[in-house]
Amino acid sequence: MIQTKAKSFVLANLPYEQNALAPFVSAETINYHYNKHHRTYVDKLNELVSGTEFEELELEELIVKTAGHADKAGIFNNAAQVWNHNFYWNSLSPKGGGKPTGELGRKIEADFGSYKNFLKQFVEAGMTDFGSGWAWLVEDQGVLKITKTSNAENPLSQGQGKALLTLDVWEHAYYLDYQNRRGDYLKTILDKLVNWNFAEMNMNICKSIDA
Ligand code: MN
């Protein structure tokens, strides 16, 4: 029997059951999105880094090291998509959605003018991200901002600050449930599923790093 090395990168568990976000994101969507798309990025990444200098790196390190290097695009794309999807699953919660309270709620009102403006900007970023990509809430030098990235790019690879939340706007994230209505998907996620506890936790992590 051939001894095989343990895989470098693993598919992280979903933080909830596959039907937990229904009816807003169906179990069928999660099944394809997590078990097929996300898993394929993990498998492909392991295949590409096997036996290379990249095999032992942490995922974030690997993303930063390969970003912007055309000859490493395959590794970068798969590594970033693994990270982005881990981040996306945690950006959603069956108990999420609506207007955030507490410190993050106050900061959103301060930095965007109002919660309504924040919603408008987040949906607009997702809507105007041409093709496949991601919309993000980031904290950049102490200020909350909305950004968007194409394909597998993320705030780590683009130097856009610290990611707090993300919404996947690849068609595979919403097509089964919303078909071409990307705006309805974005608005529904923000209204019903967005995980403010995760965003607040990420904001507090940057605070302790800055201190
Ligand atoms: Mn996706």
GROMACS .gro file of C-alpha atoms and ligand atoms in nm:
model
  212
    1MET     CA    1   0.000   0.000   0.000
    2ILE     CA    2   0.129   0.344  -0.094
    3GLN     CA    3   0.174   0.585   0.193
    4THR     CA    4   0.015   0.916   0.108
    5LYS     CA    5   0.102   1.238   0.278
    6ALA     CA    6  -0.173   1.414   0.470
    7LYS     CA    7  -0.326   1.687   0.255
    8SER     CA    8  -0.198   2.035   0.325
    9PHE     CA    9  -0.530   2.214   0.301
   10VAL     CA   10  -0.867   2.091   0.425
   11LEU     CA   11  -1.225   2.183   0.348
   12ALA     CA   12  -1.342   2.367   0.661
   13ASN     CA   13  -1.673   2.251   0.807
   14LEU     CA   14  -1.978   2.463   0.733
   15PRO     CA   15  -2.070   2.660   1.047
   16TYR     CA   16  -2.435   2.539   1.015
   17GLU     CA   17  -2.644   2.266   0.851
   18GLN     CA   18  -2.688   2.278   0.474
   19ASN     CA   19  -3.058   2.365   0.509
   20ALA     CA   20  -3.006   2.627   0.782
   21LEU     CA   21  -3.020   2.930   0.550
   22ALA     CA   22  -3.339   2.825   0.368
   23PRO     CA   23  -3.551   2.964   0.219
   24PHE     CA   24  -3.317   3.258   0.152
   25VAL     CA   25  -3.028   3.034   0.038
   26SER     CA   26  -3.157   2.684  -0.034
   27ALA     CA   27  -3.000   2.356   0.076
   28GLU     CA   28  -2.957   2.276  -0.293
   29THR     CA   29  -2.749   2.590  -0.349
   30ILE     CA   30  -2.534   2.515  -0.043
   31ASN     CA   31  -2.493   2.156  -0.156
   32TYR     CA   32  -2.351   2.260  -0.493
   33HIS     CA   33  -2.167   2.562  -0.362
   34TYR     CA   34  -1.997   2.391  -0.069
   35ASN     CA   35  -1.971   2.026  -0.172
   36LYS     CA   36  -1.879   2.091  -0.535
   37HIS     CA   37  -1.734   2.442  -0.586
   38HIS     CA   38  -1.561   2.498  -0.252
   39ARG     CA   39  -1.437   2.138  -0.230
   40THR     CA   40  -1.298   2.155  -0.583
   41TYR     CA   41  -1.091   2.463  -0.495
   42VAL     CA   42  -0.944   2.276  -0.196
   43ASP     CA   43  -0.870   1.963  -0.401
   44LYS     CA   44  -0.720   2.160  -0.688
   45LEU     CA   45  -0.505   2.365  -0.450
   46ASN     CA   46  -0.366   2.051  -0.288
   47GLU     CA   47  -0.290   1.908  -0.631
   48LEU     CA   48  -0.107   2.226  -0.740
   49VAL     CA   49   0.105   2.276  -0.427
   50SER     CA   50   0.193   1.912  -0.371
   51GLY     CA   51   0.570   1.877  -0.361
   52THR     CA   52   0.631   2.253  -0.395
   53GLU     CA   53   0.765   2.519  -0.160
   54PHE     CA   54   0.405   2.637  -0.108
   55GLU     CA   55   0.283   2.317   0.052
   56GLU     CA   56   0.374   2.412   0.408
   57LEU     CA   57   0.248   2.770   0.405
   58GLU     CA   58  -0.055   2.900   0.587
   59LEU     CA   59  -0.339   2.986   0.350
   60GLU     CA   60  -0.314   3.364   0.403
   61GLU     CA   61   0.062   3.358   0.349
   62LEU     CA   62   0.017   3.158   0.032
   63ILE     CA   63  -0.235   3.411  -0.101
   64VAL     CA   64  -0.012   3.710  -0.033
   65LYS     CA   65   0.296   3.535  -0.181
   66THR     CA   66   0.129   3.432  -0.507
   67ALA     CA   67  -0.090   3.741  -0.564
   68GLY     CA   68   0.002   3.932  -0.878
   69HIS     CA   69   0.237   3.660  -1.009
   70ALA     CA   70   0.102   3.546  -1.345
   71ASP     CA   71   0.302   3.222  -1.333
   72LYS     CA   72   0.137   3.133  -0.998
   73ALA     CA   73  -0.218   3.224  -1.104
   74GLY     CA   74  -0.348   2.869  -1.067
   75ILE     CA   75  -0.228   2.839  -0.708
   76PHE     CA   76  -0.341   3.192  -0.624
   77ASN     CA   77  -0.690   3.147  -0.768
   78ASN     CA   78  -0.758   2.825  -0.583
   79ALA     CA   79  -0.599   2.938  -0.254
   80ALA     CA   80  -0.790   3.267  -0.256
   81GLN     CA   81  -1.116   3.094  -0.344
   82VAL     CA   82  -1.068   2.854  -0.049
   83TRP     CA   83  -1.014   3.151   0.185
   84ASN     CA   84  -1.297   3.357   0.032
   85HIS     CA   85  -1.546   3.074   0.074
   86ASN     CA   86  -1.441   3.006   0.435
   87PHE     CA   87  -1.498   3.376   0.495
   88TYR     CA   88  -1.830   3.378   0.309
   89TRP     CA   89  -1.984   3.087   0.502
   90ASN     CA   90  -1.900   3.269   0.823
   91SER     CA   91  -2.043   3.594   0.688
   92LEU     CA   92  -2.387   3.425   0.687
   93SER     CA   93  -2.591   3.301   0.980
   94PRO     CA   94  -2.944   3.162   1.019
   95LYS     CA   95  -2.977   3.414   1.303
   96GLY     CA   96  -2.831   3.706   1.106
   97GLY     CA   97  -2.958   3.996   0.899
   98GLY     CA   98  -3.100   4.339   0.960
   99LYS     CA   99  -2.953   4.645   1.119
  100PRO     CA  100  -2.647   4.587   1.336
  101THR     CA  101  -2.647   4.718   1.693
  102GLY     CA  102  -2.369   4.800   1.938
  103GLU     CA  103  -2.029   4.931   1.844
  104LEU     CA  104  -2.038   4.808   1.483
  105GLY     CA  105  -2.384   4.958   1.431
  106ARG     CA  106  -2.258   5.295   1.556
  107LYS     CA  107  -1.946   5.274   1.340
  108ILE     CA  108  -2.152   5.195   1.029
  109GLU     CA  109  -2.370   5.502   1.091
  110ALA     CA  110  -2.062   5.716   1.150
  111ASP     CA  111  -1.859   5.597   0.848
  112PHE     CA  112  -2.142   5.563   0.592
  113GLY     CA  113  -2.369   5.842   0.718
  114SER     CA  114  -2.653   5.595   0.780
  115TYR     CA  115  -2.735   5.226   0.774
  116LYS     CA  116  -2.945   5.294   0.463
  117ASN     CA  117  -2.640   5.436   0.283
  118PHE     CA  118  -2.433   5.137   0.387
  119LEU     CA  119  -2.697   4.900   0.240
  120LYS     CA  120  -2.713   5.100  -0.080
  121GLN     CA  121  -2.334   5.095  -0.123
  122PHE     CA  122  -2.300   4.722  -0.044
  123VAL     CA  123  -2.574   4.623  -0.291
  124GLU     CA  124  -2.434   4.859  -0.553
  125ALA     CA  125  -2.083   4.711  -0.516
  126GLY     CA  126  -2.224   4.361  -0.568
  127MET     CA  127  -2.440   4.470  -0.859
  128THR     CA  128  -2.162   4.655  -1.043
  129ASP     CA  129  -1.896   4.386  -0.996
  130PHE     CA  130  -1.893   4.283  -1.363
  131GLY     CA  131  -1.879   3.907  -1.412
  132SER     CA  132  -1.771   3.697  -1.113
  133GLY     CA  133  -1.639   3.835  -0.788
  134TRP     CA  134  -1.698   3.945  -0.432
  135ALA     CA  135  -1.835   4.245  -0.241
  136TRP     CA  136  -1.667   4.326   0.092
  137LEU     CA  137  -1.706   4.530   0.405
  138VAL     CA  138  -1.351   4.618   0.513
  139GLU     CA  139  -1.185   4.829   0.778
  140ASP     CA  140  -0.908   5.033   0.618
  141GLN     CA  141  -0.698   5.240   0.859
  142GLY     CA  142  -0.980   5.263   1.108
  143VAL     CA  143  -1.251   5.349   0.853
  144LEU     CA  144  -1.521   5.112   0.728
  145LYS     CA  145  -1.547   5.090   0.350
  146ILE     CA  146  -1.723   4.881   0.086
  147THR     CA  147  -1.502   4.731  -0.183
  148LYS     CA  148  -1.541   4.480  -0.464
  149THR     CA  149  -1.299   4.234  -0.619
  150SER     CA  150  -1.299   4.026  -0.938
  151ASN     CA  151  -1.280   3.649  -0.967
  152ALA     CA  152  -1.068   3.518  -0.674
  153GLU     CA  153  -0.917   3.851  -0.567
  154ASN     CA  154  -0.981   3.965  -0.209
  155PRO     CA  155  -0.878   4.247   0.028
  156LEU     CA  156  -0.562   4.053   0.122
  157SER     CA  157  -0.440   4.036  -0.239
  158GLN     CA  158  -0.558   4.387  -0.326
  159GLY     CA  159  -0.435   4.572  -0.017
  160GLN     CA  160  -0.787   4.690   0.064
  161GLY     CA  161  -0.758   4.665   0.441
  162LYS     CA  162  -0.897   4.407   0.680
  163ALA     CA  163  -1.201   4.207   0.563
  164LEU     CA  164  -1.501   4.210   0.798
  165LEU     CA  165  -1.772   4.054   0.576
  166THR     CA  166  -1.810   3.925   0.223
  167LEU     CA  167  -2.086   3.839  -0.021
  168ASP     CA  168  -2.014   3.599  -0.306
  169VAL     CA  169  -2.148   3.737  -0.634
  170TRP     CA  170  -2.038   3.451  -0.857
  171GLU     CA  171  -2.352   3.319  -1.029
  172HIS     CA  172  -2.310   2.983  -0.857
  173ALA     CA  173  -2.389   3.158  -0.525
  174TYR     CA  174  -2.742   3.259  -0.625
  175TYR     CA  175  -2.852   3.127  -0.963
  176LEU     CA  176  -3.056   2.830  -0.841
  177ASP     CA  177  -3.251   3.049  -0.597
  178TYR     CA  178  -3.259   3.390  -0.767
  179GLN     CA  179  -3.166   3.320  -1.133
  180ASN     CA  180  -3.041   3.650  -1.278
  181ARG     CA  181  -3.174   3.864  -0.989
  182ARG     CA  182  -2.840   3.935  -0.822
  183GLY     CA  183  -2.979   4.245  -0.649
  184ASP     CA  184  -3.257   4.045  -0.480
  185TYR     CA  185  -2.999   3.794  -0.356
  186LEU     CA  186  -2.782   4.071  -0.212
  187LYS     CA  187  -3.072   4.253  -0.045
  188THR     CA  188  -3.211   3.929   0.100
  189ILE     CA  189  -2.875   3.828   0.245
  190LEU     CA  190  -2.831   4.168   0.408
  191ASP     CA  191  -3.186   4.162   0.540
  192LYS     CA  192  -3.201   3.801   0.661
  193LEU     CA  193  -2.861   3.634   0.690
  194VAL     CA  194  -2.565   3.866   0.728
  195ASN     CA  195  -2.360   3.768   1.034
  196TRP     CA  196  -2.288   4.086   1.229
  197ASN     CA  197  -2.124   3.894   1.513
  198PHE     CA  198  -1.859   3.769   1.269
  199ALA     CA  199  -1.801   4.120   1.133
  200GLU     CA  200  -1.772   4.263   1.484
  201MET     CA  201  -1.529   3.989   1.582
  202ASN     CA  202  -1.311   4.070   1.279
  203MET     CA  203  -1.327   4.441   1.364
  204ASN     CA  204  -1.213   4.371   1.719
  205ILE     CA  205  -0.928   4.151   1.595
  206CYS     CA  206  -0.795   4.444   1.393
  207LYS     CA  207  -0.830   4.667   1.693
  208SER     CA  208  -0.615   4.440   1.908
  209ILE     CA  209  -0.355   4.415   1.629
  210ASP     CA  210  -0.347   4.795   1.588
  211ALA     CA  211  -0.313   4.852   1.964
  212MN      MN  212  -1.863   3.078  -0.455
   0.00000   0.00000   0.00000
